[in-house]
Short mmCIF file of C-alpha atoms in Angstrom, two decimals:
data_model
loop_
_atom_site.label_atom_id
_atom_site.label_comp_id
_atom_site.label_asym_id
_atom_site.label_seq_id
_atom_site.Cartn_x
_atom_site.Cartn_y
_atom_site.Cartn_z
CA MET Y 1 40.80 2.12 -94.41
CA SER Y 2 37.26 2.64 -93.22
CA HIS Y 3 35.74 6.02 -93.92
CA GLU Y 4 33.15 5.54 -91.21
CA THR Y 5 35.22 5.07 -88.08
CA THR Y 6 37.73 7.92 -88.33
CA LYS Y 7 37.95 9.81 -85.06
CA THR Y 8 36.80 13.41 -84.95
CA TRP Y 9 36.96 16.19 -82.35
CA ALA Y 10 34.08 18.51 -81.47
CA PHE Y 11 34.87 22.21 -81.76
CA PRO Y 12 33.38 24.52 -79.10
CA GLY Y 13 30.25 26.59 -79.61
CA GLY Y 14 28.31 26.49 -82.84
CA LEU Y 15 24.64 26.10 -83.65
CA HIS Y 16 22.25 23.57 -85.11
CA LEU Y 17 20.35 25.46 -87.82
CA ASP Y 18 17.61 24.49 -90.25
CA ASP Y 19 19.63 23.89 -93.38
CA HIS Y 20 16.94 24.45 -96.09
CA LYS Y 21 19.22 22.62 -98.51
CA SER Y 22 16.61 20.32 -99.98
CA ILE Y 23 15.09 23.34 -101.73
CA SER Y 24 17.87 23.48 -104.31
CA ASN Y 25 19.70 20.15 -104.34
CA THR Y 26 17.06 18.03 -106.03
CA HIS Y 27 18.01 19.03 -109.57
CA HIS Y 28 21.18 18.33 -111.51
CA VAL Y 29 23.55 21.18 -112.16
CA THR Y 30 22.75 22.83 -115.48
CA ARG Y 31 24.65 25.39 -117.44
CA ALA Y 32 23.33 28.93 -117.34
CA GLU Y 33 22.35 30.56 -120.61
CA LEU Y 34 25.00 32.50 -122.45
CA PRO Y 35 24.42 36.19 -121.68
CA ARG Y 36 24.60 39.04 -124.19
CA GLN Y 37 27.48 40.67 -122.34
CA LEU Y 38 29.82 39.92 -119.45
CA VAL Y 39 31.14 42.42 -116.93
CA LEU Y 40 34.40 41.25 -115.36
CA PRO Y 41 35.56 43.15 -112.24
CA LEU Y 42 39.35 43.47 -112.03
CA SER Y 43 39.16 42.55 -108.35
CA GLN Y 44 37.46 39.21 -107.71
CA HIS Y 45 39.71 38.01 -104.91
CA ILE Y 46 41.70 39.00 -101.84
CA GLY Y 47 44.74 41.09 -102.77
CA ASN Y 48 45.61 43.65 -105.42
CA ALA Y 49 43.20 44.13 -108.30
CA ALA Y 50 44.36 42.85 -111.68
CA ILE Y 51 45.56 45.24 -114.40
CA ALA Y 52 43.70 45.29 -117.72
CA CYS Y 53 45.82 44.16 -120.68
CA VAL Y 54 43.22 44.68 -123.44
CA ALA Y 55 41.73 47.82 -124.91
CA VAL Y 56 38.24 48.82 -125.98
CA GLY Y 57 37.53 47.32 -129.37
CA ASP Y 58 39.85 44.34 -128.98
CA PRO Y 59 38.44 40.95 -129.96
CA VAL Y 60 38.99 38.27 -127.30
CA LEU Y 61 38.77 34.51 -127.28
CA LYS Y 62 37.45 32.24 -124.57
CA GLY Y 63 40.17 31.64 -121.99
CA GLN Y 64 42.27 34.62 -123.12
CA ARG Y 65 43.86 36.59 -120.32
CA ILE Y 66 42.35 40.08 -120.27
CA ALA Y 67 43.88 41.33 -117.00
CA LYS Y 68 47.17 40.35 -115.40
CA GLY Y 69 47.89 39.95 -111.71
CA ASP Y 70 49.42 42.91 -109.89
CA GLY Y 71 51.96 41.69 -107.35
CA TYR Y 72 52.32 38.50 -105.34
CA VAL Y 73 48.81 38.44 -103.83
CA SER Y 74 46.78 38.89 -106.99
CA ALA Y 75 45.18 36.79 -109.72
CA PRO Y 76 44.63 37.36 -113.46
CA VAL Y 77 41.22 37.56 -115.11
CA HIS Y 78 40.31 35.66 -118.30
CA ALA Y 79 37.60 36.09 -120.87
CA PRO Y 80 34.83 33.55 -120.04
CA THR Y 81 33.80 33.40 -123.69
CA SER Y 82 34.67 34.97 -127.04
CA GLY Y 83 33.55 38.44 -128.03
CA THR Y 84 34.68 42.07 -128.18
CA VAL Y 85 35.76 44.41 -125.40
CA THR Y 86 33.25 47.26 -125.37
CA ALA Y 87 34.21 49.16 -122.21
CA ILE Y 88 36.74 49.39 -119.42
CA ASP Y 89 35.14 51.51 -116.75
CA GLU Y 90 33.53 51.44 -113.34
CA GLN Y 91 30.45 49.25 -112.93
CA PRO Y 92 28.41 48.00 -109.95
CA VAL Y 93 30.10 45.02 -108.27
CA PRO Y 94 29.00 42.62 -105.53
CA HIS Y 95 30.42 44.25 -102.40
CA PRO Y 96 28.89 45.20 -99.03
CA SER Y 97 29.70 48.86 -99.70
CA GLY Y 98 27.59 48.93 -102.85
CA LEU Y 99 30.29 50.99 -104.56
CA HIS Y 100 31.34 50.69 -108.18
CA ALA Y 101 34.74 49.34 -109.28
CA PRO Y 102 36.79 49.03 -112.51
CA CYS Y 103 35.49 46.31 -114.85
CA ILE Y 104 36.04 45.01 -118.37
CA THR Y 105 32.86 44.59 -120.41
CA ILE Y 106 32.75 42.02 -123.21
CA ARG Y 107 30.03 41.86 -125.83
CA VAL Y 108 29.49 38.13 -126.37
CA ASP Y 109 29.58 36.84 -129.97
CA GLY Y 110 28.01 33.47 -129.14
CA LYS Y 111 30.75 31.47 -130.91
CA GLU Y 112 32.43 30.19 -127.72
CA GLU Y 113 35.71 30.18 -129.64
CA TRP Y 114 38.58 29.02 -127.41
CA ILE Y 115 42.09 30.34 -127.32
CA GLU Y 116 44.71 27.72 -128.07
CA HIS Y 117 45.35 25.78 -124.87
CA SER Y 118 46.62 22.41 -123.72
CA GLY Y 119 46.94 20.51 -120.49
CA CYS Y 120 49.22 17.94 -118.95
CA GLU Y 121 47.86 14.44 -118.70
CA ASP Y 122 50.40 13.35 -116.09
CA TYR Y 123 50.85 16.05 -113.45
CA ARG Y 124 53.63 14.00 -111.84
CA THR Y 125 55.97 15.07 -114.65
CA LEU Y 126 55.72 18.63 -113.32
CA ASP Y 127 57.47 19.83 -110.19
CA ALA Y 128 55.82 21.94 -107.50
CA SER Y 129 57.00 25.24 -108.96
CA GLU Y 130 55.62 24.43 -112.41
CA LEU Y 131 52.28 23.41 -110.93
CA ARG Y 132 52.03 26.62 -108.91
CA ASN Y 133 52.83 28.76 -111.95
CA LYS Y 134 50.13 27.04 -114.02
CA ILE Y 135 47.61 27.44 -111.22
CA ARG Y 136 48.55 31.09 -110.85
CA GLU Y 137 48.25 31.77 -114.58
CA ALA Y 138 44.86 30.06 -114.55
CA GLY Y 139 43.60 32.69 -112.10
CA ILE Y 140 42.43 30.16 -109.54
CA VAL Y 141 41.42 31.51 -106.14
CA GLY Y 142 39.75 29.83 -103.18
CA LEU Y 143 36.15 29.08 -104.15
CA GLY Y 144 34.93 28.58 -100.61
CA GLY Y 145 34.20 32.29 -100.31
CA ALA Y 146 37.47 33.87 -99.16
CA GLY Y 147 38.98 34.20 -102.65
CA PHE Y 148 42.63 33.90 -101.61
CA PRO Y 149 44.94 33.11 -104.58
CA SER Y 150 45.36 29.33 -104.45
CA TYR Y 151 48.95 29.09 -105.64
CA ILE Y 152 50.13 30.91 -102.50
CA LYS Y 153 48.58 28.25 -100.25
CA LEU Y 154 50.39 25.63 -102.33
CA ASN Y 155 53.75 27.22 -101.53
CA PRO Y 156 54.67 26.19 -97.97
CA GLY Y 157 58.24 27.44 -98.31
CA THR Y 158 60.51 25.64 -95.85
CA SER Y 159 57.59 24.38 -93.75
CA ALA Y 160 56.65 20.73 -93.98
CA VAL Y 161 53.03 19.91 -94.74
CA GLU Y 162 51.80 17.00 -92.73
CA THR Y 163 48.14 17.03 -93.74
CA LEU Y 164 46.16 18.31 -96.73
CA VAL Y 165 42.48 18.92 -95.92
CA LEU Y 166 39.66 19.33 -98.44
CA ASN Y 167 36.69 21.26 -97.13
CA GLY Y 168 33.40 19.61 -98.11
CA ALA Y 169 31.55 20.87 -95.04
CA GLU Y 170 29.16 23.32 -96.65
CA CYS Y 171 27.62 24.43 -93.37
CA GLU Y 172 25.70 27.62 -94.25
CA PRO Y 173 21.94 27.09 -94.65
CA TYR Y 174 20.49 27.14 -98.18
CA ILE Y 175 23.85 26.79 -100.02
CA THR Y 176 24.28 23.53 -101.97
CA CYS Y 177 26.80 24.32 -104.73
CA ASP Y 178 29.62 22.30 -103.12
CA ASP Y 179 27.19 19.48 -102.34
CA MET Y 180 26.16 19.23 -106.00
CA LEU Y 181 29.76 19.54 -107.15
CA MET Y 182 30.76 16.59 -104.98
CA ARG Y 183 27.83 14.54 -106.26
CA GLU Y 184 28.46 15.19 -109.95
CA ARG Y 185 32.21 15.84 -110.26
CA ALA Y 186 33.70 13.74 -107.49
CA GLY Y 187 36.39 12.40 -109.82
CA GLU Y 188 37.63 15.88 -110.67
CA ILE Y 189 37.81 16.74 -106.97
CA ILE Y 190 39.90 13.67 -106.19
CA GLN Y 191 42.25 14.33 -109.13
CA GLY Y 192 42.61 17.94 -108.04
CA MET Y 193 43.48 16.80 -104.53
CA ARG Y 194 46.13 14.47 -105.96
CA ILE Y 195 47.70 17.40 -107.79
CA MET Y 196 47.74 19.50 -104.62
CA GLN Y 197 49.21 16.61 -102.66
CA HIS Y 198 51.98 16.30 -105.25
CA ALA Y 199 52.74 20.05 -105.04
CA LEU Y 200 52.76 20.09 -101.25
CA GLN Y 201 54.30 16.64 -100.71
CA ALA Y 202 51.66 16.18 -98.02
CA ARG Y 203 51.83 12.91 -96.13
CA HIS Y 204 48.13 12.65 -95.24
CA CYS Y 205 44.98 13.68 -97.09
CA LEU Y 206 41.61 14.20 -95.45
CA ILE Y 207 38.24 15.20 -96.90
CA GLY Y 208 35.75 16.49 -94.34
CA ILE Y 209 32.09 16.26 -95.29
CA GLU Y 210 29.02 16.87 -93.15
CA ASP Y 211 26.81 13.87 -92.39
CA ASN Y 212 23.75 15.48 -94.04
CA LYS Y 213 25.35 15.11 -97.49
CA ILE Y 214 24.69 11.44 -98.01
CA GLU Y 215 24.78 11.42 -101.82
CA ALA Y 216 27.94 13.51 -101.96
CA PHE Y 217 29.64 11.20 -99.47
CA ALA Y 218 28.70 8.18 -101.55
CA ALA Y 219 29.96 9.79 -104.76
CA LEU Y 220 33.34 10.64 -103.25
CA ARG Y 221 33.69 7.20 -101.74
CA GLU Y 222 33.01 5.66 -105.13
CA ALA Y 223 35.54 7.99 -106.78
CA LEU Y 224 38.16 7.00 -104.24
CA ALA Y 225 37.53 3.31 -104.99
CA GLU Y 226 40.61 1.41 -103.84
CA ASN Y 227 42.60 4.56 -103.08
CA ASP Y 228 42.65 4.23 -99.34
CA ASP Y 229 45.42 6.78 -98.81
CA ILE Y 230 42.79 9.56 -98.83
CA GLN Y 231 40.52 9.56 -95.80
CA LEU Y 232 36.92 10.57 -96.31
CA VAL Y 233 35.62 11.71 -92.94
CA ARG Y 234 31.99 12.24 -92.05
CA ILE Y 235 31.60 15.03 -89.51
CA PRO Y 236 28.54 16.18 -87.49
CA THR Y 237 26.33 18.78 -89.10
CA ARG Y 238 26.79 21.85 -86.96
CA TYR Y 239 27.32 25.44 -88.00
CA PRO Y 240 30.11 26.62 -88.62
CA ALA Y 241 31.71 23.21 -89.25
CA GLY Y 242 32.98 24.54 -92.60
CA GLY Y 243 35.11 27.23 -91.00
CA GLU Y 244 38.74 26.47 -91.79
CA LYS Y 245 39.93 26.43 -88.18
CA GLN Y 246 36.88 24.51 -86.99
CA LEU Y 247 37.20 21.88 -89.72
CA ILE Y 248 40.92 21.37 -89.08
CA TYR Y 249 40.26 20.90 -85.37
CA THR Y 250 37.39 18.53 -86.08
CA LEU Y 251 39.52 16.35 -88.35
CA THR Y 252 42.91 16.48 -86.62
CA GLY Y 253 42.37 17.69 -83.06
CA LYS Y 254 44.95 20.45 -83.75
CA GLN Y 255 44.17 24.09 -83.06
CA VAL Y 256 45.41 26.81 -85.38
CA PRO Y 257 47.19 29.33 -83.12
CA SER Y 258 45.78 32.78 -82.58
CA HIS Y 259 46.99 35.14 -85.34
CA GLY Y 260 48.50 32.06 -87.00
CA LEU Y 261 47.93 29.99 -90.14
CA PRO Y 262 47.07 26.32 -90.59
CA LEU Y 263 50.57 25.90 -92.02
CA ASP Y 264 51.91 26.69 -88.53
CA ILE Y 265 50.61 23.28 -87.43
CA GLY Y 266 51.54 21.52 -90.69
CA VAL Y 267 48.10 21.70 -92.32
CA VAL Y 268 46.88 23.22 -95.60
CA CYS Y 269 43.13 23.47 -96.28
CA HIS Y 270 41.38 24.00 -99.63
CA ASN Y 271 37.78 23.97 -100.78
CA VAL Y 272 36.46 21.09 -102.91
CA GLY Y 273 35.57 23.58 -105.65
CA THR Y 274 39.15 24.80 -105.72
CA ALA Y 275 40.37 21.22 -106.15
CA ALA Y 276 38.10 20.71 -109.16
CA ALA Y 277 39.27 24.01 -110.69
CA ILE Y 278 42.92 22.99 -110.26
CA TYR Y 279 42.20 19.70 -112.02
CA ARG Y 280 40.70 21.57 -115.01
CA ALA Y 281 43.67 23.96 -115.11
CA ILE Y 282 46.43 21.34 -114.97
CA VAL Y 283 44.94 18.43 -116.92
CA HIS Y 284 42.95 20.42 -119.53
CA GLY Y 285 44.77 23.76 -119.47
CA GLU Y 286 41.56 25.68 -118.75
CA PRO Y 287 41.66 28.87 -116.68
CA LEU Y 288 38.95 29.60 -114.12
CA LEU Y 289 36.00 30.90 -116.16
CA SER Y 290 32.89 29.74 -114.32
CA ARG Y 291 31.60 28.17 -111.14
CA ILE Y 292 28.48 26.51 -109.73
CA ILE Y 293 26.11 28.92 -107.98
CA THR Y 294 23.07 28.12 -105.85
CA LEU Y 295 19.96 30.17 -106.62
CA THR Y 296 17.51 29.68 -103.82
CA GLY Y 297 15.14 31.33 -101.38
CA SER Y 298 11.43 32.06 -101.25
CA GLY Y 299 11.78 34.65 -104.01
CA ILE Y 300 12.89 32.08 -106.59
CA PRO Y 301 10.18 29.79 -108.07
CA GLN Y 302 12.67 27.19 -109.36
CA PRO Y 303 15.62 26.96 -106.97
CA ARG Y 304 18.58 25.07 -108.39
CA ASN Y 305 22.31 25.14 -109.06
CA LEU Y 306 23.66 26.63 -112.26
CA ASP Y 307 27.12 26.57 -113.79
CA VAL Y 308 27.59 30.28 -114.47
CA LEU Y 309 30.20 32.21 -116.43
CA PHE Y 310 31.87 34.97 -114.41
CA GLY Y 311 30.58 38.36 -115.37
CA THR Y 312 26.97 37.27 -115.84
CA ALA Y 313 24.57 39.82 -114.37
CA MET Y 314 22.70 38.52 -111.34
CA CYS Y 315 19.40 39.84 -112.66
CA GLU Y 316 19.78 37.67 -115.79
CA LEU Y 317 20.34 34.59 -113.63
CA LEU Y 318 17.24 35.38 -111.60
CA GLU Y 319 15.24 35.56 -114.84
CA GLN Y 320 16.48 32.08 -115.79
CA VAL Y 321 14.90 30.65 -112.61
CA HIS Y 322 11.71 32.64 -113.26
CA ALA Y 323 12.18 35.08 -110.39
CA LYS Y 324 10.35 38.37 -110.79
CA ALA Y 325 12.26 41.46 -109.84
CA GLY Y 326 9.18 42.99 -108.23
CA ASP Y 327 8.72 39.96 -105.95
CA ILE Y 328 12.22 40.00 -104.47
CA GLY Y 329 12.37 41.93 -101.25
CA LYS Y 330 16.00 41.17 -100.42
CA LEU Y 331 18.86 39.66 -102.41
CA ILE Y 332 21.86 38.24 -100.55
CA MET Y 333 25.13 36.95 -102.01
CA GLY Y 334 26.22 34.02 -99.82
CA GLY Y 335 24.26 32.46 -97.02
CA PRO Y 336 21.97 34.02 -94.43
CA MET Y 337 24.67 33.94 -91.74
CA MET Y 338 27.75 35.32 -93.50
CA GLY Y 339 26.38 36.75 -96.74
CA PHE Y 340 25.71 40.40 -97.53
CA GLU Y 341 22.87 42.19 -99.27
CA ILE Y 342 23.18 43.12 -102.94
CA THR Y 343 21.83 46.59 -103.62
CA ASP Y 344 22.07 46.43 -107.43
CA SER Y 345 21.00 43.21 -109.14
CA HIS Y 346 22.92 44.25 -112.28
CA ALA Y 347 26.13 43.41 -110.40
CA PRO Y 348 27.95 40.45 -111.99
CA VAL Y 349 28.77 37.01 -110.65
CA ILE Y 350 32.43 36.78 -109.58
CA LYS Y 351 34.77 34.04 -108.43
CA THR Y 352 33.64 34.26 -104.80
CA SER Y 353 29.91 34.14 -105.61
CA ASN Y 354 28.62 30.83 -104.28
CA CYS Y 355 24.93 31.58 -103.69
CA LEU Y 356 22.20 34.07 -104.49
CA LEU Y 357 19.56 33.97 -101.76
CA ALA Y 358 16.43 35.84 -102.79
CA GLU Y 359 13.79 36.53 -100.18
CA HIS Y 360 10.24 37.14 -101.37
CA ARG Y 361 8.77 40.50 -100.54
CA ARG Y 362 5.93 38.91 -98.58
CA ASP Y 363 8.41 37.14 -96.31
CA LEU Y 364 10.46 40.25 -95.66
CA VAL Y 365 10.55 40.99 -91.95
CA GLN Y 366 12.11 44.11 -90.55
CA PRO Y 367 14.73 43.21 -87.95
CA PRO Y 368 13.73 44.26 -84.42
CA ALA Y 369 15.45 47.26 -82.93
CA ALA Y 370 18.57 46.58 -80.91
CA MET Y 371 18.15 46.72 -77.14
CA PRO Y 372 20.76 47.17 -74.41
CA CYS Y 373 22.95 44.18 -73.63
CA ILE Y 374 21.65 42.17 -70.65
CA ARG Y 375 24.89 40.24 -70.13
CA CYS Y 376 23.24 36.86 -70.63
CA GLY Y 377 26.44 35.31 -71.98
CA ASP Y 378 24.72 33.38 -74.77
CA CYS Y 379 27.06 34.95 -77.35
CA ALA Y 380 30.11 33.55 -75.58
CA THR Y 381 28.51 30.11 -75.30
CA VAL Y 382 28.01 29.75 -79.06
CA CYS Y 383 31.26 31.39 -80.20
CA PRO Y 384 33.30 28.71 -82.03
CA ALA Y 385 36.50 30.74 -81.63
CA LEU Y 386 36.25 30.89 -77.82
CA LEU Y 387 36.04 34.68 -77.84
CA LEU Y 388 34.18 37.04 -75.53
CA PRO Y 389 31.76 38.76 -77.92
CA GLN Y 390 30.30 40.96 -75.20
CA GLN Y 391 33.65 42.59 -74.42
CA LEU Y 392 34.43 42.90 -78.11
CA PHE Y 393 31.13 44.70 -78.59
CA TRP Y 394 31.77 47.17 -75.74
CA TYR Y 395 35.24 48.11 -76.92
CA ALA Y 396 34.27 48.28 -80.59
CA GLN Y 397 31.35 50.52 -79.70
CA ALA Y 398 33.67 52.77 -77.66
CA ARG Y 399 36.23 52.77 -80.51
CA GLU Y 400 38.89 51.47 -78.15
CA PHE Y 401 40.67 49.54 -80.87
CA ASP Y 402 43.71 48.63 -78.82
CA ARG Y 403 41.54 46.95 -76.22
CA VAL Y 404 39.41 45.17 -78.82
CA GLN Y 405 42.56 43.58 -80.22
CA ASP Y 406 43.52 42.45 -76.73
CA TYR Y 407 40.39 40.33 -76.90
CA HIS Y 408 41.56 38.68 -80.16
CA LEU Y 409 39.23 40.45 -82.55
CA PHE Y 410 41.03 39.04 -85.58
CA ASP Y 411 40.34 35.47 -84.48
CA CYS Y 412 36.66 36.19 -85.16
CA ILE Y 413 35.52 34.40 -88.34
CA GLU Y 414 32.32 36.51 -88.51
CA CYS Y 415 30.15 33.39 -88.50
CA GLY Y 416 27.27 35.36 -86.95
CA CYS Y 417 26.44 32.85 -84.20
CA CYS Y 418 26.63 35.57 -81.53
CA SER Y 419 24.25 37.88 -83.39
CA TYR Y 420 21.90 34.97 -84.09
CA VAL Y 421 21.39 34.11 -80.41
CA CYS Y 422 21.50 37.64 -78.95
CA PRO Y 423 18.15 38.23 -77.19
CA SER Y 424 18.72 41.98 -77.45
CA HIS Y 425 19.07 41.71 -81.24
CA ILE Y 426 22.40 43.55 -81.21
CA PRO Y 427 24.12 43.25 -84.62
CA LEU Y 428 27.38 42.15 -82.97
CA VAL Y 429 29.15 41.04 -86.14
CA GLN Y 430 28.58 44.45 -87.71
CA TYR Y 431 30.46 46.02 -84.80
CA TYR Y 432 33.36 43.57 -85.29
CA ARG Y 433 33.51 44.31 -89.01
CA PHE Y 434 33.51 48.02 -88.25
CA ALA Y 435 36.37 47.61 -85.77
CA LYS Y 436 38.41 45.53 -88.21
CA THR Y 437 37.89 48.06 -90.98
CA GLU Y 438 38.95 50.94 -88.72
CA ILE Y 439 42.05 49.10 -87.52
CA TRP Y 440 43.09 48.25 -91.09
CA GLN Y 441 42.58 51.89 -92.09
CA GLN Y 442 44.67 53.08 -89.14
CA GLU Y 443 47.45 50.68 -90.13
CA ARG Y 444 47.34 51.95 -93.71
CA ASP Y 445 47.46 55.55 -92.47
CA LYS Y 446 50.40 54.70 -90.20
CA GLN Y 447 52.27 53.06 -93.06
CA LYS Y 448 51.75 56.17 -95.21
CA SER Y 449 52.89 58.40 -92.33
CA ASP Y 450 56.00 56.28 -91.73
CA ALA Y 451 56.82 56.35 -95.42
CA ALA Y 452 56.48 60.15 -95.50
CA ARG Y 453 58.70 60.52 -92.42
CA GLN Y 454 61.37 58.30 -93.95
CA ARG Y 455 61.30 60.30 -97.16
CA HIS Y 456 61.77 63.53 -95.15
CA GLU Y 457 64.69 62.05 -93.18
CA PHE Y 458 66.33 60.79 -96.35
CA ARG Y 459 66.02 64.26 -97.89
CA LEU Y 460 67.67 65.92 -94.88
CA GLU Y 461 70.51 63.38 -95.00
CA ARG Y 462 70.99 64.00 -98.70
CA LEU Y 463 71.11 67.79 -98.27
CA GLU Y 464 73.63 67.52 -95.42
CA ARG Y 465 75.77 65.14 -97.45
CA GLU Y 466 75.77 67.49 -100.44
CA LYS Y 467 76.68 70.40 -98.14
CA GLN Y 468 79.66 68.55 -96.73
CA GLU Y 469 80.81 67.45 -100.17
CA LYS Y 470 80.64 71.06 -101.43
CA LYS Y 471 82.61 72.26 -98.41
CA GLN Y 472 85.29 69.66 -99.05
CA ARG Y 473 85.56 70.67 -102.72
CA HIS Y 474 86.13 74.30 -101.75
CA ALA Y 475 88.75 73.32 -99.21
CA ARG Y 476 90.62 71.29 -101.77
CA LYS Y 477 90.53 74.16 -104.28
CA ALA Y 478 91.79 76.68 -101.72
CA GLU Y 479 94.59 74.34 -100.75
CA ALA Y 480 95.59 74.04 -104.39
CA LEU Y 481 95.85 77.87 -104.76
CA LYS Y 482 97.51 78.54 -101.40
CA PRO Y 483 100.64 80.74 -102.11
CA ALA Y 484 102.22 80.93 -98.69
CA GLY Y 485 103.64 77.97 -96.94
CA ALA Y 486 103.55 75.96 -100.10
CA ASP Y 487 106.22 73.37 -100.31
CA LYS Y 488 109.15 74.82 -102.32
CA GLY Y 489 110.08 71.45 -103.68
CA ASP Y 490 106.57 70.92 -104.98
CA ILE Y 491 106.55 74.42 -106.60
CA LYS Y 492 109.86 73.83 -108.22
CA ASN Y 493 108.73 70.55 -109.65
CA ASP Y 494 105.38 71.92 -110.75
CA PRO Y 495 105.72 74.50 -113.61
CA LYS Y 496 102.14 75.60 -113.20
CA LYS Y 497 102.58 76.42 -109.51
CA ALA Y 498 105.93 78.13 -110.21
CA ALA Y 499 104.31 80.38 -112.83
CA ILE Y 500 101.54 81.24 -110.38
CA MET Y 501 104.08 82.11 -107.68
CA ALA Y 502 106.12 84.33 -110.07
CA ALA Y 503 103.00 86.19 -111.13
CA LEU Y 504 102.08 86.74 -107.50
CA GLU Y 505 105.56 88.09 -106.69
CA ARG Y 506 105.45 90.51 -109.61
CA ALA Y 507 102.09 91.75 -108.52
CA GLN Y 508 103.41 92.25 -105.00
CA GLN Y 509 106.42 94.24 -106.20
CA LYS Y 510 104.26 96.38 -108.42
CA LYS Y 511 102.03 97.11 -105.51
CA GLN Y 512 104.99 98.18 -103.34
CA GLN Y 513 106.38 100.40 -106.05
CA SER Y 514 103.09 102.20 -106.37
CA HIS Y 515 103.70 103.74 -102.86
CA ILE Y 516 107.13 105.40 -103.75
CA GLN Y 517 106.84 109.22 -104.22
CA PRO Y 518 108.91 110.35 -107.19
CA LYS Y 519 111.59 113.04 -106.42
CA ASN Y 520 113.35 114.95 -109.32
CA VAL Y 521 115.90 116.90 -107.16
CA ASP Y 522 118.07 113.99 -106.19
CA HIS Y 523 121.56 113.54 -107.69
CA LEU Y 524 121.69 117.04 -109.34
CA THR Y 525 124.87 118.57 -110.83
CA GLU Y 526 126.38 121.71 -109.32
CA ALA Y 527 125.14 123.81 -112.25
CA GLN Y 528 121.65 122.47 -111.90
CA GLN Y 529 121.68 123.07 -108.18
CA ARG Y 530 123.02 126.63 -108.68
CA GLU Y 531 120.22 127.41 -111.16
CA ILE Y 532 117.64 126.07 -108.74
CA ASP Y 533 119.11 128.16 -105.93
CA GLU Y 534 119.04 131.30 -108.08
CA VAL Y 535 115.40 130.65 -109.00
CA ASN Y 536 114.49 130.10 -105.37
CA ALA Y 537 116.33 133.39 -104.41
CA ARG Y 538 114.47 135.37 -107.00
CA ARG Y 539 111.17 133.77 -105.91
CA ALA Y 540 111.94 134.71 -102.28
CA ALA Y 541 112.89 138.31 -103.18
CA ALA Y 542 109.72 138.75 -105.15
CA HIS Y 543 107.69 137.37 -102.34
CA LYS Y 544 109.41 139.78 -99.86
CA GLN Y 545 108.71 142.76 -102.07
CA ASP Y 546 105.08 141.83 -102.24
CA GLN Y 547 104.89 141.77 -98.44
CA GLU Y 548 106.36 145.31 -97.92
CA PRO Y 549 103.84 148.23 -97.69
CA SER Y 550 103.84 150.62 -100.57
CA SER Y 551 105.11 154.14 -99.87
#
């Protein structure tokens, strides 16, 4: 099958940008120097942060798991080299907020002593579930920048995967790490794609690569050799050709539905770096410990690509390419379109770090102040997601988050094309990120509120149930002690009830007897009666004499 004549489709919008890639792709990838210590953030991916499973003072070996995944969408963290855990605390991490986050610090011993590990030479002896578990335990996440745990994308469930796509369209200016990976490790990429194809049972395999990567294209074509069941497709260089939805449309002509996933149209897409990492994990049993990073920009005297252990401080990497801290006016992780500024160069390299773009202080230009929108429509023209950035901006600015979602905010890939062409210099993407963050926070607050309401309702139900049960117990007890109307047959047959009834009757009789006035003049004999009469006569005579006046 020819790799030159495969049909492609042009996605809407986009920009032709100066790529500046020749600055850093003229040298072979070299391994970065072993640092004195490594700082490993527990969160290096999308999803829940990992949970530390080592303690301060523990010795660790290279490849040893030091933090386990927390939940389904999470990935473990491994020690990139041997050493001793010296701290588990909050350290600066590469994040737009500039906040600190929990990290594990390892003092490196320089021995590079591996933990016992082994791979599987023939991945076809493993089924899909076994492959996914190995990939999960290896801590592999998407290396294209998103950082989504890779094993999840290799689990299509009941959906059939028609096409597996490898993303070799490194479209952001300056970044060349994927380009160099394809040039120098094309075989590992192809083997990794074979493993993913086996796990997904995908019928077709496509590799999309921009037409400005001539050497990388040649290396992949050579690695494919006679294997014509994988199509290597050259696509036009146009930003953002490397966006997942844009690349899938370019290669297949299929559009990922709004709020949907590529799997909804039978497609799964992975980065070429992820494929190489999966090959190392399955065939050699190596977890994800390092990646290739581009160090480039006017602030770096010797731009190049380095293979860097995770946890290496960015400032140490800059020293290795002879960059002076005082010369760097701005440091960006990622590219100039989608990257974000690093406020603390002591932050470590993580799994999603693909580029450090250092701008020299002399080239630092303050961005012009934003002006009112003039409704030129240029932002809509370049939007690759066919959105209306102007309306999104108005509603995000007014905090009308329901309306902003009506305009498909979450289809925005934050490529920055709209901000780039805006003649009023409005930072449009920043407004979209703000709106997304607010909406996510509102959803989290709503979930907490719903959970609290459910707990309250459950408590009321429980109290009412206990009240009814108590009432029923009392009714049953009263029925058991009921004296009147009790069934005579039951009392006769039940000695306990008969004894209770007899005691009640005796008590009743005793009570009645207590009201009888005793009389000691009943049933007297004639003699007794005569004596009583005589006494009464004498008492009457005495009383009469007392009443008569004295003479």
